PDB file of C-alpha atoms and ligand atoms in Angstrom:
ATOM      1  CA  MET A 423       0.787  42.292 -33.228  1.00 74.00           C
ATOM      2  CA  ALA A 424      -0.161  41.582 -29.488  1.00 83.00           C
ATOM      3  CA  LEU A 425      -1.540  38.064 -28.570  1.00 89.00           C
ATOM      4  CA  VAL A 426      -4.577  38.491 -26.101  1.00 91.00           C
ATOM      5  CA  THR A 427      -4.913  34.630 -23.911  1.00 94.00           C
ATOM      6  CA  PHE A 428      -8.130  34.246 -22.248  1.00 95.00           C
ATOM      7  CA  THR A 429      -8.472  32.139 -19.739  1.00 95.00           C
ATOM      8  CA  ASN A 430     -11.314  30.925 -18.119  1.00 94.00           C
ATOM      9  CA  PRO A 431     -11.379  27.895 -15.139  1.00 92.00           C
ATOM     10  CA  GLU A 432     -14.289  26.349 -16.891  1.00 92.00           C
ATOM     11  CA  TYR A 433     -12.677  26.438 -20.103  1.00 89.00           C
ATOM     12  CA  ARG A 434      -9.208  26.064 -22.289  1.00 88.00           C
ATOM     13  CA  ASP A 435      -7.048  28.724 -22.747  1.00 88.00           C
ATOM     14  CA  LYS A 436      -7.341  30.890 -26.321  1.00 89.00           C
ATOM     15  CA  THR A 437      -5.024  32.321 -27.541  1.00 86.00           C
ATOM     16  CA  VAL A 438      -6.026  35.254 -30.071  1.00 86.00           C
ATOM     17  CA  TYR A 439      -3.945  37.656 -32.276  1.00 79.00           C
ATOM     18  CA  ALA A 440      -5.375  41.688 -31.360  1.00 77.00           C
ATOM     19  CA  VAL A 441      -4.071  44.246 -34.228  1.00 70.00           C
ATOM     20  CA  ALA A 442      -2.511  46.763 -31.654  1.00 58.00           C
ATOM     21  CA  GLY A 443      -2.855  50.559 -32.275  1.00 58.00           C
ATOM     22  CA  SER A 444      -5.815  50.564 -34.489  1.00 63.00           C
ATOM     23  CA  HIS A 445      -7.410  52.280 -31.707  1.00 67.00           C
ATOM     24  CA  THR A 446     -10.806  50.665 -31.845  1.00 76.00           C
ATOM     25  CA  GLN A 447     -10.708  47.164 -30.532  1.00 87.00           C
ATOM     26  CA  SER A 448     -11.544  46.156 -26.961  1.00 92.00           C
ATOM     27  CA  ILE A 449     -11.168  43.410 -24.764  1.00 93.00           C
ATOM     28  CA  LEU A 450     -14.964  42.745 -25.389  1.00 95.00           C
ATOM     29  CA  LYS A 451     -15.043  43.175 -29.078  1.00 93.00           C
ATOM     30  CA  ILE A 452     -12.188  40.495 -29.321  1.00 92.00           C
ATOM     31  CA  ALA A 453     -13.912  38.569 -27.246  1.00 93.00           C
ATOM     32  CA  ARG A 454     -16.816  38.040 -29.421  1.00 94.00           C
ATOM     33  CA  GLU A 455     -14.953  38.062 -31.760  1.00 91.00           C
ATOM     34  CA  ASN A 456     -13.373  35.419 -30.916  1.00 92.00           C
ATOM     35  CA  LYS A 457     -16.361  34.018 -29.177  1.00 92.00           C
ATOM     36  CA  ILE A 458     -15.131  34.157 -25.920  1.00 93.00           C
ATOM     37  CA  ALA A 459     -17.792  33.661 -23.094  1.00 92.00           C
ATOM     38  CA  ILE A 460     -17.441  37.347 -21.415  1.00 95.00           C
ATOM     39  CA  ASN A 461     -20.563  37.915 -20.041  1.00 96.00           C
ATOM     40  CA  PHE A 462     -20.930  42.079 -20.975  1.00 97.00           C
ATOM     41  CA  GLU A 463     -24.643  43.749 -21.141  1.00 98.00           C
ATOM     42  CA  CYS A 464     -24.083  47.607 -21.622  1.00 97.00           C
ATOM     43  CA  GLN A 465     -21.579  47.561 -23.290  1.00 96.00           C
ATOM     44  CA  ASP A 466     -21.044  51.137 -22.403  1.00 96.00           C
ATOM     45  CA  GLY A 467     -19.288  51.251 -19.220  1.00 96.00           C
ATOM     46  CA  GLU A 468     -22.145  50.869 -17.163  1.00 96.00           C
ATOM     47  CA  CYS A 469     -23.185  48.175 -15.788  1.00 97.00           C
ATOM     48  CA  GLY A 470     -19.651  46.263 -14.168  1.00 97.00           C
ATOM     49  CA  THR A 471     -20.764  42.901 -16.311  1.00 97.00           C
ATOM     50  CA  CYS A 472     -17.482  42.742 -18.077  1.00 98.00           C
ATOM     51  CA  VAL A 473     -14.809  43.224 -15.491  1.00 97.00           C
ATOM     52  CA  VAL A 474     -12.078  41.008 -16.311  1.00 97.00           C
ATOM     53  CA  LYS A 475      -8.504  40.922 -14.600  1.00 95.00           C
ATOM     54  CA  VAL A 476      -5.565  41.802 -17.679  1.00 93.00           C
ATOM     55  CA  THR A 477      -2.223  41.112 -16.863  1.00 89.00           C
ATOM     56  CA  SER A 478       1.150  41.811 -18.788  1.00 85.00           C
ATOM     57  CA  ILE A 479       2.382  38.045 -19.879  1.00 82.00           C
ATOM     58  CA  GLU A 480       5.549  39.080 -21.608  1.00 72.00           C
ATOM     59  CA  ALA A 481       7.214  38.995 -18.195  1.00 63.00           C
ATOM     60  CA  LYS A 482       6.075  37.958 -14.926  1.00 61.00           C
ATOM     61  CA  ASP A 483       7.765  40.604 -13.488  1.00 61.00           C
ATOM     62  CA  LYS A 484       7.082  43.292 -15.453  1.00 63.00           C
ATOM     63  CA  PRO A 485       3.627  46.031 -14.824  1.00 62.00           C
ATOM     64  CA  LEU A 486       0.617  45.606 -17.092  1.00 65.00           C
ATOM     65  CA  MET A 487       1.224  48.963 -19.911  1.00 65.00           C
ATOM     66  CA  GLY A 488      -2.335  49.255 -20.582  1.00 66.00           C
ATOM     67  CA  GLY A 489      -4.113  51.986 -20.764  1.00 73.00           C
ATOM     68  CA  PRO A 490      -5.058  54.057 -18.184  1.00 80.00           C
ATOM     69  CA  LEU A 491      -8.652  53.449 -16.491  1.00 87.00           C
ATOM     70  CA  THR A 492     -11.199  55.595 -18.153  1.00 88.00           C
ATOM     71  CA  GLU A 493     -13.944  57.645 -15.131  1.00 90.00           C
ATOM     72  CA  LYS A 494     -16.717  55.265 -16.169  1.00 92.00           C
ATOM     73  CA  GLU A 495     -13.981  52.195 -15.349  1.00 93.00           C
ATOM     74  CA  LYS A 496     -12.872  54.043 -12.059  1.00 92.00           C
ATOM     75  CA  THR A 497     -16.458  55.169 -11.051  1.00 94.00           C
ATOM     76  CA  VAL A 498     -18.031  51.071 -11.884  1.00 96.00           C
ATOM     77  CA  LEU A 499     -14.905  49.055 -10.481  1.00 95.00           C
ATOM     78  CA  ARG A 500     -15.133  51.563  -7.622  1.00 94.00           C
ATOM     79  CA  SER A 501     -18.545  51.045  -7.427  1.00 95.00           C
ATOM     80  CA  ILE A 502     -18.693  46.893  -7.458  1.00 95.00           C
ATOM     81  CA  GLY A 503     -15.720  46.546  -4.883  1.00 94.00           C
ATOM     82  CA  LYS A 504     -12.792  46.276  -7.532  1.00 93.00           C
ATOM     83  CA  LEU A 505     -10.958  48.889  -6.234  1.00 92.00           C
ATOM     84  CA  THR A 506     -10.566  50.660  -2.880  1.00 92.00           C
ATOM     85  CA  LYS A 507     -10.320  54.825  -2.678  1.00 89.00           C
ATOM     86  CA  ASP A 508      -6.852  53.929  -1.868  1.00 91.00           C
ATOM     87  CA  GLU A 509      -5.387  51.653  -4.328  1.00 90.00           C
ATOM     88  CA  MET A 510      -7.324  54.020  -7.204  1.00 87.00           C
ATOM     89  CA  GLU A 511      -5.311  56.934  -5.494  1.00 88.00           C
ATOM     90  CA  GLN A 512      -1.781  54.762  -5.693  1.00 87.00           C
ATOM     91  CA  MET A 513      -2.688  53.727  -8.965  1.00 84.00           C
ATOM     92  CA  ILE A 514      -2.479  57.544  -9.982  1.00 82.00           C
ATOM     93  CA  VAL A 515       0.943  57.624  -8.192  1.00 86.00           C
ATOM     94  CA  ASP A 516       2.186  55.265  -9.572  1.00 83.00           C
ATOM     95  CA  ASP A 517       0.609  55.664 -13.496  1.00 81.00           C
ATOM     96  CA  LEU A 518      -0.203  52.200 -13.653  1.00 80.00           C
ATOM     97  CA  PRO A 519      -3.321  50.553 -14.395  1.00 81.00           C
ATOM     98  CA  SER A 520      -5.522  48.498 -11.913  1.00 86.00           C
ATOM     99  CA  PRO A 521      -5.031  44.677 -12.968  1.00 89.00           C
ATOM    100  CA  TRP A 522      -8.713  44.965 -12.994  1.00 94.00           C
ATOM    101  CA  ARG A 523     -10.818  46.711 -16.248  1.00 95.00           C
ATOM    102  CA  LEU A 524     -13.668  46.989 -17.819  1.00 96.00           C
ATOM    103  CA  ALA A 525     -14.013  44.899 -21.117  1.00 96.00           C
ATOM    104  CA  CYS A 526     -16.148  47.047 -22.935  1.00 96.00           C
ATOM    105  CA  GLN A 527     -13.568  49.624 -22.169  1.00 94.00           C
ATOM    106  CA  MET A 528     -10.445  48.671 -22.439  1.00 92.00           C
ATOM    107  CA  ILE A 529      -8.998  49.258 -25.516  1.00 89.00           C
ATOM    108  CA  VAL A 530      -5.581  46.496 -26.947  1.00 87.00           C
ATOM    109  CA  ARG A 531      -2.459  47.797 -27.330  1.00 83.00           C
ATOM    110  CA  ASP A 532       0.489  45.808 -28.252  1.00 81.00           C
ATOM    111  CA  GLU A 533       0.974  44.164 -25.570  1.00 84.00           C
ATOM    112  CA  ASP A 534       0.873  40.430 -24.982  1.00 88.00           C
ATOM    113  CA  LEU A 535      -2.106  40.033 -22.607  1.00 89.00           C
ATOM    114  CA  ARG A 536      -3.554  37.237 -20.358  1.00 92.00           C
ATOM    115  CA  VAL A 537      -7.369  38.423 -19.337  1.00 94.00           C
ATOM    116  CA  GLU A 538      -8.986  36.303 -16.953  1.00 95.00           C
ATOM    117  CA  TYR A 539     -12.271  36.165 -16.947  1.00 95.00           C
TER     118      TYR A 539
HETATM  119 FE1  LIG B 533     -21.353  46.646 -18.965  1.00 79.94          FE
HETATM  120 FE2  LIG B 533     -18.995  46.760 -19.959  1.00 79.94          FE
HETATM  121  S1  LIG B 533     -20.546  45.756 -20.263  1.00 79.94           S
HETATM  122  S2  LIG B 533     -19.926  47.649 -18.155  1.00 79.94           S
END
């Protein structure tokens, strides 16, 4: 099971378990089930309201494995200024996802994560 720690300067950190490998639990779904106040609107990767910063906490120098950004995430993260065209291209070359994700689109895998919201 993965551990997901939600952190926000206005609230106490909260760590919850996520069922790894279910391929159905988005960050937003886990947050809502655990009464964590991540902002959201569309829940469909269109509005960008649910943007969060996700990092691996298994090892500080270890890059985030995560899943690849969805096409919706790429479009929205560029439009709200979280990813530049150059960063997007580098991300594809390095085959590593951006730390900026849409909580409604990112599915949790078997990796302990810190989610800043
Ligand atoms: Fe709209 Fe996630 S809630 S993009």
